[in-house]
mmCIF file of C-alpha atoms in Angstrom:
data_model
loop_
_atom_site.group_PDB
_atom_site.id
_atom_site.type_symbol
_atom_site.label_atom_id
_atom_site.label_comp_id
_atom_site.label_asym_id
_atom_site.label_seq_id
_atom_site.Cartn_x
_atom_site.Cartn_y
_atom_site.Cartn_z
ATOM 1 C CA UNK A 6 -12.562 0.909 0.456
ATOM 2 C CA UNK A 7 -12.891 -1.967 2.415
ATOM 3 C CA UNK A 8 -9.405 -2.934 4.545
ATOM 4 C CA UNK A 9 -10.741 -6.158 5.460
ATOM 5 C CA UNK A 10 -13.133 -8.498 6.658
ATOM 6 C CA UNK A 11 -13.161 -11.080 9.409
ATOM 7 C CA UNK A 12 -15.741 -13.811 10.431
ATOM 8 C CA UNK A 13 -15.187 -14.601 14.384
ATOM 9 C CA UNK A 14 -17.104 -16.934 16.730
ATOM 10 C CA UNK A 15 -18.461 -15.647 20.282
ATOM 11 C CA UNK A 16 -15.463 -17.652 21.700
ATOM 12 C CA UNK A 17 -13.096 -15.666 19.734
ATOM 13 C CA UNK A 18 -12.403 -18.455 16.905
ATOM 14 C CA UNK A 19 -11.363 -16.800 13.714
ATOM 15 C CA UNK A 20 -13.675 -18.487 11.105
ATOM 16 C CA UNK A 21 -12.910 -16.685 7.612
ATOM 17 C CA UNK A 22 -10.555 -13.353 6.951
ATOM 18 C CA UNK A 23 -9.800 -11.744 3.891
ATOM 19 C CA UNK A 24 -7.173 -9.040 3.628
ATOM 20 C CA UNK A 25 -7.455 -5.927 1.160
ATOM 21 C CA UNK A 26 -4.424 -3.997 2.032
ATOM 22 C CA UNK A 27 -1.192 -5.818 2.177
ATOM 23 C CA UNK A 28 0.389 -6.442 5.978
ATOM 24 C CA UNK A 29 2.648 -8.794 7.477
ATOM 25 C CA UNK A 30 1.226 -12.001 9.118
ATOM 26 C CA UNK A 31 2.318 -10.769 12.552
ATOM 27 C CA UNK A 32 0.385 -7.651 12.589
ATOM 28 C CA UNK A 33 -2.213 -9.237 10.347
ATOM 29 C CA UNK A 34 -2.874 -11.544 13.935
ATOM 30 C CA UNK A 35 -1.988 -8.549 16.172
ATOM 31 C CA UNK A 36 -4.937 -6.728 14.737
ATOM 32 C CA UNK A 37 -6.974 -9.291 14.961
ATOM 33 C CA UNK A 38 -6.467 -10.449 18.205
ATOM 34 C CA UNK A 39 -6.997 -6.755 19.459
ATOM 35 C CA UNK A 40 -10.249 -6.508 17.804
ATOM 36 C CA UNK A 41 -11.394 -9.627 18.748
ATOM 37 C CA UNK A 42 -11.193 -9.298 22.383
ATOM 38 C CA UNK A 43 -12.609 -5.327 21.897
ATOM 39 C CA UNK A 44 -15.679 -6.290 20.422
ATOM 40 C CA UNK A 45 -16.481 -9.397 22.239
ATOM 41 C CA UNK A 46 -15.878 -7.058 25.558
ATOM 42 C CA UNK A 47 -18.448 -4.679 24.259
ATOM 43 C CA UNK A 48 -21.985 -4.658 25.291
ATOM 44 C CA UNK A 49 -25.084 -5.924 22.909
ATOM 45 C CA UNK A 50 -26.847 -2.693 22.907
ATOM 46 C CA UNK A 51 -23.690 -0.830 22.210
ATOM 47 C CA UNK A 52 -23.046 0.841 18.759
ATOM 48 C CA UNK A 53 -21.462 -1.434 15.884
ATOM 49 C CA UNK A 54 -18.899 1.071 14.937
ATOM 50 C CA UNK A 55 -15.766 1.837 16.699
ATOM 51 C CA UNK A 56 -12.432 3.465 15.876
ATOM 52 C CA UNK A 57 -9.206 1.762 15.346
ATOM 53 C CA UNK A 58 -5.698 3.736 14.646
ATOM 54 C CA UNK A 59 -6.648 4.767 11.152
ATOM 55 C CA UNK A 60 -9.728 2.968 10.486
ATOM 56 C CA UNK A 61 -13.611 2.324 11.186
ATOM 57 C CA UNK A 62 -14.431 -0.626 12.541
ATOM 58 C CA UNK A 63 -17.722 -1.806 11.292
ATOM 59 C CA UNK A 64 -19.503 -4.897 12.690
ATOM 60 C CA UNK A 65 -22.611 -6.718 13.324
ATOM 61 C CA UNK A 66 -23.357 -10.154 15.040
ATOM 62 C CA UNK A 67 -25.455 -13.133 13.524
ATOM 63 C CA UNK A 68 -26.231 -15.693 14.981
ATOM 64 C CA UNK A 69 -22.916 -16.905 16.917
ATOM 65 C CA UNK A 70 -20.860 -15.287 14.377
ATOM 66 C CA UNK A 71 -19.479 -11.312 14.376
ATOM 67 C CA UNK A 72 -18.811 -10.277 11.261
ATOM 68 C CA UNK A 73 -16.411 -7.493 11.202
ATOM 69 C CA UNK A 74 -14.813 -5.480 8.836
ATOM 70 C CA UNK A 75 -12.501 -2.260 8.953
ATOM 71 C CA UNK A 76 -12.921 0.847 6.311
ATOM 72 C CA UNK A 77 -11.242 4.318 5.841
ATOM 73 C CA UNK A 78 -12.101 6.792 7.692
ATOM 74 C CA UNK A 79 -14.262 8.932 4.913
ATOM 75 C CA UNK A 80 -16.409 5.612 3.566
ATOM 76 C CA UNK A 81 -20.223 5.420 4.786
ATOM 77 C CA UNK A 82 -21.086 2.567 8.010
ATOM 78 C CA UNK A 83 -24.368 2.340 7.054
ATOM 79 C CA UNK A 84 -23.189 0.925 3.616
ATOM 80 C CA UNK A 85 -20.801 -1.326 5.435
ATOM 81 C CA UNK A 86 -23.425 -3.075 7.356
ATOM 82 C CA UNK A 87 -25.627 -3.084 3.936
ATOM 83 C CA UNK A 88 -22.772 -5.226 2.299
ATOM 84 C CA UNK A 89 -22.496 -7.112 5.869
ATOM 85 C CA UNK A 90 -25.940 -8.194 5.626
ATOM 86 C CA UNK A 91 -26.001 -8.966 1.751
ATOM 87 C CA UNK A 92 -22.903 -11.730 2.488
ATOM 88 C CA UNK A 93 -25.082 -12.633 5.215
ATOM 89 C CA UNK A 94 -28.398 -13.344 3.213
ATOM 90 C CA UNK A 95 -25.793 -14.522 0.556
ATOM 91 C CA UNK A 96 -24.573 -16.962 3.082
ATOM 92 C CA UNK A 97 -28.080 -17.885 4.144
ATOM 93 C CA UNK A 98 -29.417 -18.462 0.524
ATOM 94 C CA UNK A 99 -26.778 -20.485 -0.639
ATOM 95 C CA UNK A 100 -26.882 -23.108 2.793
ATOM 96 C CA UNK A 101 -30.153 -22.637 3.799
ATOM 97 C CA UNK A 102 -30.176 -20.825 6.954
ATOM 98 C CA UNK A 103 -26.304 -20.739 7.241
ATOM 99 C CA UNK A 104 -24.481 -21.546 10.650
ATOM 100 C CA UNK A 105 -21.030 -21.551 11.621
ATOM 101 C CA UNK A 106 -20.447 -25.273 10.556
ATOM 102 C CA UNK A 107 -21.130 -24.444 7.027
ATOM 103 C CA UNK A 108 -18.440 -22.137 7.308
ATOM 104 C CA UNK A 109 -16.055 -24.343 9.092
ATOM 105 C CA UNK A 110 -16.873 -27.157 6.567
ATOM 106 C CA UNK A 111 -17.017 -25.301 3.696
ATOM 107 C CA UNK A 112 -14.495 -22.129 3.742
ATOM 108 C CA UNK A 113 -13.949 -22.480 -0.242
ATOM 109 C CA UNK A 114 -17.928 -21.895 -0.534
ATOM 110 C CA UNK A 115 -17.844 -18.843 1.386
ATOM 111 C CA UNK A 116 -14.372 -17.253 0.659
ATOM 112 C CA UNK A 117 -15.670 -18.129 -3.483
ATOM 113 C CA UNK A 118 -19.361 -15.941 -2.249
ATOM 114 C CA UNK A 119 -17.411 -13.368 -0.714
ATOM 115 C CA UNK A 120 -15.045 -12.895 -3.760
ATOM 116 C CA UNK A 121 -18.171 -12.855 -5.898
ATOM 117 C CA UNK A 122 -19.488 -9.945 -3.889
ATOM 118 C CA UNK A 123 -16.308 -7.833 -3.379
ATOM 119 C CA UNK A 124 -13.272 -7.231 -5.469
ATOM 120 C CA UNK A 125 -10.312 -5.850 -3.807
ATOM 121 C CA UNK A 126 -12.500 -4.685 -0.766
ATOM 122 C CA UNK A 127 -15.129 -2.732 -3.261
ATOM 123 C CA UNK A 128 -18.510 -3.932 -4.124
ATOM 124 C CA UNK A 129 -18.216 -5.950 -7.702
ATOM 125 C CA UNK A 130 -21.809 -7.199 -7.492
ATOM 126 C CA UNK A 131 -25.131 -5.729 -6.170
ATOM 127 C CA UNK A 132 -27.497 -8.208 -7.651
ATOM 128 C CA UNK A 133 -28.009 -11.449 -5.110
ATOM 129 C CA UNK A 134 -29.654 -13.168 -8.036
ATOM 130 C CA UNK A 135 -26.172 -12.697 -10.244
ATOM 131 C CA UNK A 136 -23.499 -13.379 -7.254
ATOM 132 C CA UNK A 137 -26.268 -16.984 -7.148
ATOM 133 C CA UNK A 138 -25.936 -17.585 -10.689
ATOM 134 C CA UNK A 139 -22.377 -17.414 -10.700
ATOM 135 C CA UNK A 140 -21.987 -19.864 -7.505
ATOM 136 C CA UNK A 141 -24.557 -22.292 -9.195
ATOM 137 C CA UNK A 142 -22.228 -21.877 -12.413
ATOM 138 C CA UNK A 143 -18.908 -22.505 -10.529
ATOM 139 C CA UNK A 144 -20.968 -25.566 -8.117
ATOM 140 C CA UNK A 145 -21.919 -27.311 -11.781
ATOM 141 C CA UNK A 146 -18.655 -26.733 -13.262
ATOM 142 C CA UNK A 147 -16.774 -28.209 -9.806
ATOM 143 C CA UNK A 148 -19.027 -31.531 -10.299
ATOM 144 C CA UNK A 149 -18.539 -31.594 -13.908
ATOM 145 C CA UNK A 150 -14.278 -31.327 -12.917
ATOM 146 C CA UNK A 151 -15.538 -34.193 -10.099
ATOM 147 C CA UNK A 152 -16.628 -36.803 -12.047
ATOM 148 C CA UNK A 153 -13.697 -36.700 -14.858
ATOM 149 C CA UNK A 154 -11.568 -37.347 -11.919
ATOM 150 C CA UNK A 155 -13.461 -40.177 -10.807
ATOM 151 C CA UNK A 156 -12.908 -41.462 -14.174
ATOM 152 C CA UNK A 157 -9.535 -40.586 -14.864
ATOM 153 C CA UNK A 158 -8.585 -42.655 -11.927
ATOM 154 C CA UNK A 159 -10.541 -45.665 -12.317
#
């Protein structure tokens, strides 16, 4: 099971997080401060996967963005990064070549992806074209919510 998952920039800005196991906010940032720093220290060529207290660090870098995540000890890297790179090509598909600003500008769009992809830090959904539906769906229904605003108040 998946601990968590954090999007970070190359200068260390904290982008996107999302928490699967329950911890207080001030070793929520003490974590990821720590792993921050570790993996922006480490070399390009080095390996993705590192150990941390209890956990398996699993990350890969896109673009300017690291996208990290931590799992128990017994789950499977090589899955990891697969579910890495399908939010990534999620990402991507959705924004059309995704870069950070999307992510800064729209945090709902990719926190609502992300949720579409993993359920309490397991895979819910292995089919891109379903996870795309269901964002089209929710994008349709948010305009739909939009205009009767727009109407309400005028």
């Amino acid at each position: 099971m998946m601990q968590f998952m954090l999007l970070f920039s190359r200068q260390g800005k904290l982008r996107l997080q999302k928490w699967y196991v329950a911890h207080a906010d001030k070793v929520k940032k003490k974590i990821t401060r720590e792993l921050i720093s570790t993996i922006l220290a480490r070399k390009p060529k080095m390996c993705s996967f590192l150990e941390y207290k209890e956990s398996k660090i699993v990350y890969k870098r896109y673009a300017s963005l690291y996208f990290c995540c931590a799992i128990e000890q017994e789950d499977n890297e090589l899955l990891t990064l697969e579910i890495i790179h399908r939010y990534v090509e999620l990402l991507d598909k959705y924004f059309g070549s995704v870069c950070e600003l999307d992510i800064i500008f729209n945090f709902e769009k990719a926190y609502f992806i992300l949720d579409e992809l993993l359920v309490g830090g397991e895979i819910q959904e292995t089919s891109k074209k379903n996870v795309l539906k269901a964002i089209a769906a929710q994008d349709v229904l948010q305009e739909v919510l939009d205009e009767e605003d727009y109407f309400f108040f005028y």
